[in-house]
XYZ file of C-alpha atoms in Angstrom:
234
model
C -56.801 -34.645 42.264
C -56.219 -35.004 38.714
C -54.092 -32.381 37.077
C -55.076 -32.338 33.153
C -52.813 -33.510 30.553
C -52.432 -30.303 28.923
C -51.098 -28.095 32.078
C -48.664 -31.286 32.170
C -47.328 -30.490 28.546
C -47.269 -26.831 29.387
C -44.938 -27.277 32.331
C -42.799 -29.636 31.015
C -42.374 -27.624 27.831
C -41.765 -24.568 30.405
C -38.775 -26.659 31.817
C -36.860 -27.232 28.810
C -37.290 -23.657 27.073
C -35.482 -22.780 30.487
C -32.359 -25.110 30.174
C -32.544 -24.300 26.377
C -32.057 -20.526 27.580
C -29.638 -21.198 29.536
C -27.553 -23.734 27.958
C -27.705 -21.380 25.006
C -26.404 -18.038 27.505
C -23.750 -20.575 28.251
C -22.843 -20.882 24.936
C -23.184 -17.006 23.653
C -20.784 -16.429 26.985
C -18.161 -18.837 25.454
C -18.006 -17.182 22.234
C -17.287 -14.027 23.460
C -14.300 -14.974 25.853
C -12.889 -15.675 22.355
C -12.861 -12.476 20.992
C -10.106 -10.164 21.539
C -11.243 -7.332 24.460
C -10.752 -3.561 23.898
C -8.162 -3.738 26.507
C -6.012 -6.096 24.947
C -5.446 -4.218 21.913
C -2.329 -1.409 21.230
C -3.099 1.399 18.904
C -0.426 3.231 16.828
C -0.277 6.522 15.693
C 2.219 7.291 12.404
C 4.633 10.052 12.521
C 5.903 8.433 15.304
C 9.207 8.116 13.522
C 11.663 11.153 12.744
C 12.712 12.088 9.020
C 15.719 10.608 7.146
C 18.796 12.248 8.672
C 17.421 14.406 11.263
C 16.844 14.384 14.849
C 13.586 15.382 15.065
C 10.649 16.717 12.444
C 11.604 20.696 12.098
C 9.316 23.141 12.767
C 6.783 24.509 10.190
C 7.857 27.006 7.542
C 6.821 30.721 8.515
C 7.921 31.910 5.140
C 4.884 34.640 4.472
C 5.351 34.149 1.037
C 5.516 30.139 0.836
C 2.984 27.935 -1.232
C -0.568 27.241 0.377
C -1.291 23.641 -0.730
C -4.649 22.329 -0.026
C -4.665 19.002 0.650
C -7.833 16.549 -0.293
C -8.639 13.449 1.913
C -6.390 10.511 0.919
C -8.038 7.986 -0.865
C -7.641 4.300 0.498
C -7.371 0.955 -1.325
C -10.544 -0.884 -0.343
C -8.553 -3.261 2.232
C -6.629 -0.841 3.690
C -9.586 1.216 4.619
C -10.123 -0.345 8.230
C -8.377 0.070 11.911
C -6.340 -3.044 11.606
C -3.153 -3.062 11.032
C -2.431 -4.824 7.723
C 0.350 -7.445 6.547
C 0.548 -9.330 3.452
C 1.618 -13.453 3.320
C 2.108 -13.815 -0.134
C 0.714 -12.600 -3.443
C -2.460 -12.694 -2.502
C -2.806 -13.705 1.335
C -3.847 -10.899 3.810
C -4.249 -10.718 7.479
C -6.252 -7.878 9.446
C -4.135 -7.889 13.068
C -6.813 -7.677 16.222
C -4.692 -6.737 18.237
C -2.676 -4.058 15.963
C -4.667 -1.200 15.396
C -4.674 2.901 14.311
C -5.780 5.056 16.886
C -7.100 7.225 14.418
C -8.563 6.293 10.550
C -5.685 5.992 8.011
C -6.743 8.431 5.544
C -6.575 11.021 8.291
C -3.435 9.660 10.199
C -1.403 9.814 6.008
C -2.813 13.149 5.595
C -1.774 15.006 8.758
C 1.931 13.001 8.182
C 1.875 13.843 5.305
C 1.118 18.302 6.082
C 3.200 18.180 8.357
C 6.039 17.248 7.024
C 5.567 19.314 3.847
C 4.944 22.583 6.012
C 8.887 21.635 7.156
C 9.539 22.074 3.952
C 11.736 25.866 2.518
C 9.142 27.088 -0.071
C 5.802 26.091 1.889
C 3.567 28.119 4.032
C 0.529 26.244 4.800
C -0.992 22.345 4.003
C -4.282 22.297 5.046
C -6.289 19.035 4.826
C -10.126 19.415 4.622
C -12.589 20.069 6.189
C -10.749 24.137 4.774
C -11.671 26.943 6.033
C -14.325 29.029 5.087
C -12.412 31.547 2.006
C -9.108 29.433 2.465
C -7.321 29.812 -0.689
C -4.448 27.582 -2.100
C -1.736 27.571 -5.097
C -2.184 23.620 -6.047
C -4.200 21.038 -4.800
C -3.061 17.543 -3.934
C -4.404 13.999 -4.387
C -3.090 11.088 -2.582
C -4.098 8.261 -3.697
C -2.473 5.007 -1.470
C -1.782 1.531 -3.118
C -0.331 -0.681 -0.381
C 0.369 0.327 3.111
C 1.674 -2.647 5.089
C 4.327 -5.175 6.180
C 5.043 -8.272 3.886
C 6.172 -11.516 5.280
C 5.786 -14.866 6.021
C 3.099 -15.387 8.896
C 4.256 -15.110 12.751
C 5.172 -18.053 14.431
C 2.455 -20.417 15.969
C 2.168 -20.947 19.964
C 3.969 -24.442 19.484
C 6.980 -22.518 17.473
C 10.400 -22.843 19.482
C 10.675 -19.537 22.417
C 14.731 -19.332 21.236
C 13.676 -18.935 17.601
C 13.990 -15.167 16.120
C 10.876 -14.334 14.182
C 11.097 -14.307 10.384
C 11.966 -11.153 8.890
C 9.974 -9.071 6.228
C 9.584 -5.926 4.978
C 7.451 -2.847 5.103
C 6.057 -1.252 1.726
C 3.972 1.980 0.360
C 2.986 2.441 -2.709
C 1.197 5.807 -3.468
C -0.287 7.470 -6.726
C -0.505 11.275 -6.906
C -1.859 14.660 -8.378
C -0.867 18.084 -8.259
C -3.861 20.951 -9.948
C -4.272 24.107 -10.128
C -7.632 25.068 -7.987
C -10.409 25.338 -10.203
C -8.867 23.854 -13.211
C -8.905 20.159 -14.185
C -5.470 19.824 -15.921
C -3.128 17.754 -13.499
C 0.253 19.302 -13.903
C 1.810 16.308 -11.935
C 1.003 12.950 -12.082
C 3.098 10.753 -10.390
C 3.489 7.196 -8.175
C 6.305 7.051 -5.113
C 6.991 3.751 -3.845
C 9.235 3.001 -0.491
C 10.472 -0.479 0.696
C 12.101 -0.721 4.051
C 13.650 -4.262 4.615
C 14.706 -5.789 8.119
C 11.215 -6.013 9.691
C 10.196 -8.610 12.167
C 7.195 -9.545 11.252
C 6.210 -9.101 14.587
C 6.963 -5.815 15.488
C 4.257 -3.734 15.181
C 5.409 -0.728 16.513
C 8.729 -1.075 13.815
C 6.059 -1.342 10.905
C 4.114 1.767 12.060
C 7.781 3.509 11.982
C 8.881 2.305 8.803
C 5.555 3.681 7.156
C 5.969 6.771 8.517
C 9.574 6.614 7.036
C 7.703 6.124 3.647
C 5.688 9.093 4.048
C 8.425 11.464 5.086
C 9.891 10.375 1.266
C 6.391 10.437 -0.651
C 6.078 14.213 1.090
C 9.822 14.919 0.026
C 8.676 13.480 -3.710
C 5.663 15.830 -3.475
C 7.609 18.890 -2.114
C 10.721 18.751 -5.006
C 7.999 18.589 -7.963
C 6.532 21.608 -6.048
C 9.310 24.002 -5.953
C 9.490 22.916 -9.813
C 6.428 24.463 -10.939
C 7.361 27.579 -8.811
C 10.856 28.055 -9.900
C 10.383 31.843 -11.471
C-alpha cells in the first residue's frame, strides 16, 4: 500500500515540532536553575540596631500632653524604590543584591523606624504614619523625603578571589530631605536635609549595612525631634 506524500510531510513535520518542544523545555528549564530561588534569599528588617548610646530603643513617651506628629509616607528616590538591597560602585555604578532583600517595602520599613524612635522622644505623644485614623488630629506634619540609602564600595570579590583575603571595606550612607507644616497650611516651617556616613563596612555584610542605616535613622529622627521641641518652646 501506498501511503500519500502528504500524510508523509505531516508526520515528519509532527516529529520535529516534538523535539523542537522539547529541546526548547530543555532550554526554558536551564534558564531558570539560574535564577536565584525564594529560598536562597535573606530578608532584613531595619531597626534592627539600638540607638547611639543606649542599650536598647526606650519605650514610647506617655506624656498626655506631648506633640501628635502625623507622619506622611516617605518618598523614595526612583532606584531605591525596590526590595533589593542597594550598594553603589562608584559615581555612577549600582548593583540591586538578589540575594539581599527588605522583608517589608522601604518607605514603610523608614517610616515605622523612623515613629518609633521619635515617640522615645521627651516632648512627643504620638507619630502616626498613614493610612490615620478616621478624626486623628496632629500639631505638624512631616515629609521625608530619602536621597541615598545604601552601602558604597568597591564590588565584592569574584569566586576566583583568594579565601584568606578580607573583603574590601566601604561605607554606609543616608541622605534625607525634610518638612515640618502646620496641618492645613502650606507654609513649611522647617526645611531641612540630614546626612549620616558610617565607615568600616564590609562590603559584604549585609546584615552590618541594614544596622548602620538604621543607625542613620535613629540621627535623622533625633534631627527631626530637636527642631520640634524648637517650635514648641513656649
Amino acid at each position: 500500500m501506498t501511503v500519500p506524500v502528504p500524510s508523509v510531510l505531516l508526520r515528519r513535520l509532527g516529529w520535529c515540532a516534538v523535539v523542537v518542544g522539547l529541546v526548547a523545555l530543555s532550554t526554558a528549564g536551564c534558564v531558570r536553575l539560574l535564577e536565584p530561588r525564594t529560598s536562597d534569599a535573606t530578608y532584613y528588617l531595619l531597626d534592627g540596631a539600638s540607638p547611639p548610646d543606649t542599650a536598647a530603643t526606650p519605650p514610647p513617651s506617655t506624656d498626655p500632653t506631648g506633640l501628635r506628629i502625623g507622619l506622611q509616607s516617605p518618598r523614595l528616590a526612583p532606584y531605591l524604590d525596590e526590595t533589593r538591597l542597594v550598594t553603589r560602585h562608584g559615581p555612577n555604578a549600582v548593583a540591586f543584591s538578589e540575594f539581599h532583600r527588605w522583608g517589608e517595602t522601604l518607605d514603610r520599613g523608614i517610616g515605622r523606624t523612623v515613629a518609633r524612635t521619635l515617640e522615645a522622644r521627651p516632648g512627643i505623644r504620638s507619630v502616626e504614619g498613614v493610612p490615620w485614623p478616621r478624626g486623628a488630629t496632629f500639631d505638624y506634619l512631616l515629609r521625608l523625603h530619602v536621597l541615598s540609602f545604601e552601602g558604597v564600595g568597591p564590588r565584592p570579590p569574584g569566586p576566583d578571589a583568594d579565601d584568606d583575603a578580607p573583603p574590601p571595606d566601604g561605607h554606609a550612607q543616608m541622605t534625607v530631605q525634610w518638612t515640618l507644616r502646620r496641618p492645613g497650611a502650606d507654609t513649611v516651617l522647617v526645611q531641612e536635609t540630614t546626612h549620616h556616613r558610617t565607615e568600616d563596612w564590609r562590603v559584604t555584610d549585609y546584615e552590618g549595612l541594614v544596622a548602620r542605616l538604621s543607625r542613620g535613622l535613629y540621627v535623622l529622627a533625633d534631627d527631626v525631634g530637636t527642631h520640634l521641641q524648637a517650635l514648641h518652646r513656649p
